[in-house]
Amino acid sequence: MRTGHGRRRKVYLNSENVEAFFSASRRFFFFGSDEQLRMSDSRDFRQPVLFLSHGGGPSFFMDAKQYPSMAGMDKNSEAAQFLRELARTHLPSRPKAVLVVSAHWEEKVPTVMDDKKHVLYYDYYGFPDTTYKLKWSASGSPRVANRVAELLESKGITCNSVQERGLDHGVFVNHFGMA
């Protein structure tokens, strides 16, 4: 983060400010009927809205001892540990679905991926071979994707859907440890 006179200030995530962030950002999505919404206790489905950085490409799968340029964002970093522990320590319950908004794909209109199964798209270059062999069987939900599209269109936002695009590193790198 830039501060006055060109100096940089580091911003750290720790348990206190993560808890404060979650308390302040109690936004939620509900995928169900209006009747289900009325019958449900909001505590059953409320989840925080998060912004998650993906570090430097596949940095969270690399060791800074071998790759010094990854120091501070490698597999042993506080950021990687935070991502591995996020679902267990900072979410009120295991989510039934995760809605990801990524700027890694540019389209003319918002585009929703409606695959049942996602493949990984390794959209980084010049990293160790092991980072191109990462595997993650991330399930998709066409039902949730359709609901997202319906909600967008109900607000006058034109959107498209696509299958078989693949999850880029902006998505899979920071979700990998939470699976």
PDB file of C-alpha atoms in Angstrom:
ATOM      1  CA  MET A   1       0.000   0.000   0.000  1.00  0.00           C
ATOM      2  CA  ARG A   2       1.450   3.400  -0.917  1.00  0.00           C
ATOM      3  CA  THR A   3       1.656   6.114   1.679  1.00  0.00           C
ATOM      4  CA  GLY A   4       2.851   9.713   1.366  1.00  0.00           C
ATOM      5  CA  HIS A   5       6.270  10.528  -0.108  1.00  0.00           C
ATOM      6  CA  GLY A   6       6.531   7.271  -2.055  1.00  0.00           C
ATOM      7  CA  ARG A   7       6.996   5.071   1.023  1.00  0.00           C
ATOM      8  CA  ARG A   8       5.338   1.691   1.175  1.00  0.00           C
ATOM      9  CA  ARG A   9       3.516   0.349   4.183  1.00  0.00           C
ATOM     10  CA  LYS A  10       3.002  -3.366   4.677  1.00  0.00           C
ATOM     11  CA  VAL A  11      -0.482  -4.503   5.619  1.00  0.00           C
ATOM     12  CA  TYR A  12      -0.657  -7.757   7.555  1.00  0.00           C
ATOM     13  CA  LEU A  13      -3.595 -10.018   8.170  1.00  0.00           C
ATOM     14  CA  ASN A  14      -3.778 -11.355  11.676  1.00  0.00           C
ATOM     15  CA  SER A  15      -6.551 -13.008  13.622  1.00  0.00           C
ATOM     16  CA  GLU A  16      -7.752  -9.743  15.205  1.00  0.00           C
ATOM     17  CA  ASN A  17      -8.208  -7.789  11.994  1.00  0.00           C
ATOM     18  CA  VAL A  18      -9.594 -10.829  10.160  1.00  0.00           C
ATOM     19  CA  GLU A  19     -12.259 -11.174  12.862  1.00  0.00           C
ATOM     20  CA  ALA A  20     -12.996  -7.443  12.650  1.00  0.00           C
ATOM     21  CA  PHE A  21     -13.264  -7.674   8.863  1.00  0.00           C
ATOM     22  CA  PHE A  22     -15.673 -10.618   9.051  1.00  0.00           C
ATOM     23  CA  SER A  23     -17.803  -8.873  11.670  1.00  0.00           C
ATOM     24  CA  ALA A  24     -18.023  -5.752   9.517  1.00  0.00           C
ATOM     25  CA  SER A  25     -18.788  -7.591   6.272  1.00  0.00           C
ATOM     26  CA  ARG A  26     -21.761  -9.780   7.099  1.00  0.00           C
ATOM     27  CA  ARG A  27     -23.094  -9.964   3.558  1.00  0.00           C
ATOM     28  CA  PHE A  28     -24.615 -13.148   2.249  1.00  0.00           C
ATOM     29  CA  PHE A  29     -26.175 -14.822  -0.760  1.00  0.00           C
ATOM     30  CA  PHE A  30     -29.011 -17.288  -0.470  1.00  0.00           C
ATOM     31  CA  PHE A  31     -29.742 -19.753  -3.249  1.00  0.00           C
ATOM     32  CA  GLY A  32     -33.229 -21.032  -2.621  1.00  0.00           C
ATOM     33  CA  SER A  33     -36.874 -20.084  -2.759  1.00  0.00           C
ATOM     34  CA  ASP A  34     -38.402 -17.158  -0.906  1.00  0.00           C
ATOM     35  CA  GLU A  35     -40.243 -19.676   1.287  1.00  0.00           C
ATOM     36  CA  GLN A  36     -36.963 -21.386   2.199  1.00  0.00           C
ATOM     37  CA  LEU A  37     -35.497 -18.000   3.020  1.00  0.00           C
ATOM     38  CA  ARG A  38     -38.402 -17.152   5.354  1.00  0.00           C
ATOM     39  CA  MET A  39     -38.197 -20.585   7.032  1.00  0.00           C
ATOM     40  CA  SER A  40     -34.410 -20.490   7.508  1.00  0.00           C
ATOM     41  CA  ASP A  41     -32.513 -18.975  10.354  1.00  0.00           C
ATOM     42  CA  SER A  42     -30.094 -16.521   8.722  1.00  0.00           C
ATOM     43  CA  ARG A  43     -27.273 -17.967  10.828  1.00  0.00           C
ATOM     44  CA  ASP A  44     -27.629 -21.188   8.813  1.00  0.00           C
ATOM     45  CA  PHE A  45     -26.376 -19.655   5.589  1.00  0.00           C
ATOM     46  CA  ARG A  46     -24.614 -16.394   6.367  1.00  0.00           C
ATOM     47  CA  GLN A  47     -21.026 -16.330   5.149  1.00  0.00           C
ATOM     48  CA  PRO A  48     -18.569 -13.452   4.883  1.00  0.00           C
ATOM     49  CA  VAL A  49     -17.554 -11.812   1.632  1.00  0.00           C
ATOM     50  CA  LEU A  50     -13.809 -12.174   1.133  1.00  0.00           C
ATOM     51  CA  PHE A  51     -11.107 -10.713  -1.047  1.00  0.00           C
ATOM     52  CA  LEU A  52      -8.293 -13.231  -1.405  1.00  0.00           C
ATOM     53  CA  SER A  53      -4.989 -12.510  -3.074  1.00  0.00           C
ATOM     54  CA  HIS A  54      -3.393 -15.285  -5.090  1.00  0.00           C
ATOM     55  CA  GLY A  55       0.169 -14.173  -4.391  1.00  0.00           C
ATOM     56  CA  GLY A  56       2.672 -14.473  -7.216  1.00  0.00           C
ATOM     57  CA  GLY A  57       1.358 -17.097  -9.617  1.00  0.00           C
ATOM     58  CA  PRO A  58       1.812 -20.509  -7.976  1.00  0.00           C
ATOM     59  CA  SER A  59       3.992 -19.073  -5.180  1.00  0.00           C
ATOM     60  CA  PHE A  60       2.008 -20.776  -2.398  1.00  0.00           C
ATOM     61  CA  PHE A  61       3.196 -24.155  -3.766  1.00  0.00           C
ATOM     62  CA  MET A  62       6.875 -23.205  -3.907  1.00  0.00           C
ATOM     63  CA  ASP A  63       9.622 -23.075  -1.270  1.00  0.00           C
ATOM     64  CA  ALA A  64      11.551 -19.806  -0.890  1.00  0.00           C
ATOM     65  CA  LYS A  65      14.636 -21.818   0.087  1.00  0.00           C
ATOM     66  CA  GLN A  66      14.775 -22.973  -3.537  1.00  0.00           C
ATOM     67  CA  TYR A  67      13.171 -19.872  -5.047  1.00  0.00           C
ATOM     68  CA  PRO A  68      14.255 -16.798  -3.014  1.00  0.00           C
ATOM     69  CA  SER A  69      12.069 -14.467  -5.098  1.00  0.00           C
ATOM     70  CA  MET A  70       9.045 -16.149  -3.472  1.00  0.00           C
ATOM     71  CA  ALA A  71      10.102 -15.185   0.070  1.00  0.00           C
ATOM     72  CA  GLY A  72       7.110 -14.019   2.083  1.00  0.00           C
ATOM     73  CA  MET A  73       4.569 -15.645  -0.224  1.00  0.00           C
ATOM     74  CA  ASP A  74       5.794 -19.235  -0.507  1.00  0.00           C
ATOM     75  CA  LYS A  75       4.238 -22.416   0.913  1.00  0.00           C
ATOM     76  CA  ASN A  76       5.710 -21.626   4.341  1.00  0.00           C
ATOM     77  CA  SER A  77       4.450 -18.031   4.502  1.00  0.00           C
ATOM     78  CA  GLU A  78       1.832 -16.637   6.854  1.00  0.00           C
ATOM     79  CA  ALA A  79      -0.384 -15.961   3.833  1.00  0.00           C
ATOM     80  CA  ALA A  80      -0.263 -19.614   2.713  1.00  0.00           C
ATOM     81  CA  GLN A  81      -0.953 -20.778   6.268  1.00  0.00           C
ATOM     82  CA  PHE A  82      -3.901 -18.374   6.500  1.00  0.00           C
ATOM     83  CA  LEU A  83      -5.419 -19.782   3.283  1.00  0.00           C
ATOM     84  CA  ARG A  84      -4.954 -23.373   4.489  1.00  0.00           C
ATOM     85  CA  GLU A  85      -6.722 -22.573   7.771  1.00  0.00           C
ATOM     86  CA  LEU A  86      -9.351 -20.143   6.470  1.00  0.00           C
ATOM     87  CA  ALA A  87     -12.309 -22.499   6.093  1.00  0.00           C
ATOM     88  CA  ARG A  88     -11.659 -24.224   9.408  1.00  0.00           C
ATOM     89  CA  THR A  89     -10.915 -21.183  11.553  1.00  0.00           C
ATOM     90  CA  HIS A  90     -12.705 -18.164  10.105  1.00  0.00           C
ATOM     91  CA  LEU A  91     -15.921 -19.331   8.476  1.00  0.00           C
ATOM     92  CA  PRO A  92     -19.039 -19.916  10.577  1.00  0.00           C
ATOM     93  CA  SER A  93     -19.718 -23.206   8.757  1.00  0.00           C
ATOM     94  CA  ARG A  94     -18.591 -25.110   5.694  1.00  0.00           C
ATOM     95  CA  PRO A  95     -20.070 -23.328   2.660  1.00  0.00           C
ATOM     96  CA  LYS A  96     -22.374 -25.262   0.350  1.00  0.00           C
ATOM     97  CA  ALA A  97     -21.104 -23.203  -2.586  1.00  0.00           C
ATOM     98  CA  VAL A  98     -18.444 -20.587  -3.212  1.00  0.00           C
ATOM     99  CA  LEU A  99     -19.083 -17.728  -5.603  1.00  0.00           C
ATOM    100  CA  VAL A 100     -15.827 -16.421  -7.060  1.00  0.00           C
ATOM    101  CA  VAL A 101     -15.520 -13.142  -8.927  1.00  0.00           C
ATOM    102  CA  SER A 102     -12.246 -13.065 -10.858  1.00  0.00           C
ATOM    103  CA  ALA A 103     -10.720 -10.398 -13.067  1.00  0.00           C
ATOM    104  CA  HIS A 104      -8.407 -12.904 -14.745  1.00  0.00           C
ATOM    105  CA  TRP A 105     -10.778 -13.391 -17.674  1.00  0.00           C
ATOM    106  CA  GLU A 106     -11.912 -10.395 -19.642  1.00  0.00           C
ATOM    107  CA  GLU A 107     -15.217 -10.674 -21.456  1.00  0.00           C
ATOM    108  CA  LYS A 108     -17.540  -8.087 -23.002  1.00  0.00           C
ATOM    109  CA  VAL A 109     -20.183  -8.940 -20.388  1.00  0.00           C
ATOM    110  CA  PRO A 110     -20.026 -10.748 -17.034  1.00  0.00           C
ATOM    111  CA  THR A 111     -19.645 -14.466 -17.695  1.00  0.00           C
ATOM    112  CA  VAL A 112     -20.678 -17.306 -15.397  1.00  0.00           C
ATOM    113  CA  MET A 113     -18.948 -20.689 -15.540  1.00  0.00           C
ATOM    114  CA  ASP A 114     -21.553 -23.438 -15.382  1.00  0.00           C
ATOM    115  CA  ASP A 115     -19.391 -26.566 -15.555  1.00  0.00           C
ATOM    116  CA  LYS A 116     -20.115 -29.560 -13.321  1.00  0.00           C
ATOM    117  CA  LYS A 117     -16.398 -30.282 -13.046  1.00  0.00           C
ATOM    118  CA  HIS A 118     -13.637 -27.699 -13.388  1.00  0.00           C
ATOM    119  CA  VAL A 119     -10.200 -28.309 -14.864  1.00  0.00           C
ATOM    120  CA  LEU A 120      -7.189 -26.191 -13.965  1.00  0.00           C
ATOM    121  CA  TYR A 121      -5.835 -23.685 -16.441  1.00  0.00           C
ATOM    122  CA  TYR A 122      -2.152 -22.973 -15.772  1.00  0.00           C
ATOM    123  CA  ASP A 123      -1.995 -19.377 -16.984  1.00  0.00           C
ATOM    124  CA  TYR A 124       1.477 -18.617 -15.659  1.00  0.00           C
ATOM    125  CA  TYR A 125       4.864 -19.076 -17.239  1.00  0.00           C
ATOM    126  CA  GLY A 126       8.444 -19.804 -16.210  1.00  0.00           C
ATOM    127  CA  PHE A 127       7.709 -21.650 -12.972  1.00  0.00           C
ATOM    128  CA  PRO A 128       8.930 -25.112 -11.871  1.00  0.00           C
ATOM    129  CA  ASP A 129       7.406 -28.157 -13.598  1.00  0.00           C
ATOM    130  CA  THR A 130       5.708 -29.230 -10.350  1.00  0.00           C
ATOM    131  CA  THR A 131       3.467 -26.158 -10.487  1.00  0.00           C
ATOM    132  CA  TYR A 132       2.026 -27.347 -13.810  1.00  0.00           C
ATOM    133  CA  LYS A 133       1.133 -30.733 -12.325  1.00  0.00           C
ATOM    134  CA  LEU A 134      -1.070 -29.464  -9.498  1.00  0.00           C
ATOM    135  CA  LYS A 135      -4.380 -31.321  -9.343  1.00  0.00           C
ATOM    136  CA  TRP A 136      -7.641 -30.210  -7.779  1.00  0.00           C
ATOM    137  CA  SER A 137     -11.015 -31.732  -8.490  1.00  0.00           C
ATOM    138  CA  ALA A 138     -13.198 -28.692  -7.986  1.00  0.00           C
ATOM    139  CA  SER A 139     -16.866 -29.394  -8.513  1.00  0.00           C
ATOM    140  CA  GLY A 140     -19.065 -26.810 -10.126  1.00  0.00           C
ATOM    141  CA  SER A 141     -22.776 -26.312  -9.666  1.00  0.00           C
ATOM    142  CA  PRO A 142     -24.824 -25.489 -12.768  1.00  0.00           C
ATOM    143  CA  ARG A 143     -27.773 -24.815 -10.418  1.00  0.00           C
ATOM    144  CA  VAL A 144     -25.831 -22.147  -8.516  1.00  0.00           C
ATOM    145  CA  ALA A 145     -24.392 -20.744 -11.763  1.00  0.00           C
ATOM    146  CA  ASN A 146     -27.899 -20.469 -13.230  1.00  0.00           C
ATOM    147  CA  ARG A 147     -29.126 -18.735 -10.080  1.00  0.00           C
ATOM    148  CA  VAL A 148     -26.266 -16.225 -10.280  1.00  0.00           C
ATOM    149  CA  ALA A 149     -27.144 -15.531 -13.930  1.00  0.00           C
ATOM    150  CA  GLU A 150     -30.831 -15.097 -12.992  1.00  0.00           C
ATOM    151  CA  LEU A 151     -29.951 -12.632 -10.229  1.00  0.00           C
ATOM    152  CA  LEU A 152     -27.713 -10.603 -12.544  1.00  0.00           C
ATOM    153  CA  GLU A 153     -30.320 -10.514 -15.301  1.00  0.00           C
ATOM    154  CA  SER A 154     -33.087  -9.595 -12.840  1.00  0.00           C
ATOM    155  CA  LYS A 155     -31.101  -6.408 -12.151  1.00  0.00           C
ATOM    156  CA  GLY A 156     -30.683  -5.635 -15.853  1.00  0.00           C
ATOM    157  CA  ILE A 157     -27.125  -6.964 -16.097  1.00  0.00           C
ATOM    158  CA  THR A 158     -26.610  -8.963 -19.270  1.00  0.00           C
ATOM    159  CA  CYS A 159     -24.458 -12.039 -18.741  1.00  0.00           C
ATOM    160  CA  ASN A 160     -23.242 -15.102 -20.600  1.00  0.00           C
ATOM    161  CA  SER A 161     -22.401 -18.597 -19.458  1.00  0.00           C
ATOM    162  CA  VAL A 162     -19.486 -20.751 -20.523  1.00  0.00           C
ATOM    163  CA  GLN A 163     -18.339 -24.310 -19.973  1.00  0.00           C
ATOM    164  CA  GLU A 164     -14.908 -25.876 -20.181  1.00  0.00           C
ATOM    165  CA  ARG A 165     -12.937 -22.675 -19.656  1.00  0.00           C
ATOM    166  CA  GLY A 166     -10.984 -23.910 -16.663  1.00  0.00           C
ATOM    167  CA  LEU A 167     -10.068 -22.312 -13.364  1.00  0.00           C
ATOM    168  CA  ASP A 168      -7.122 -19.949 -13.751  1.00  0.00           C
ATOM    169  CA  HIS A 169      -4.497 -19.428 -11.068  1.00  0.00           C
ATOM    170  CA  GLY A 170      -6.357 -16.375  -9.780  1.00  0.00           C
ATOM    171  CA  VAL A 171      -9.027 -18.813  -8.589  1.00  0.00           C
ATOM    172  CA  PHE A 172      -7.387 -22.144  -7.841  1.00  0.00           C
ATOM    173  CA  VAL A 173      -4.228 -20.928  -6.098  1.00  0.00           C
ATOM    174  CA  ASN A 174      -6.043 -19.383  -3.148  1.00  0.00           C
ATOM    175  CA  HIS A 175      -8.783 -22.034  -2.890  1.00  0.00           C
ATOM    176  CA  PHE A 176      -6.572 -25.105  -3.225  1.00  0.00           C
ATOM    177  CA  GLY A 177      -5.749 -25.383   0.467  1.00  0.00           C
ATOM    178  CA  MET A 178      -9.360 -24.918   1.550  1.00  0.00           C
ATOM    179  CA  ALA A 179     -10.729 -27.901  -0.376  1.00  0.00           C
TER     180      ALA A 179
END
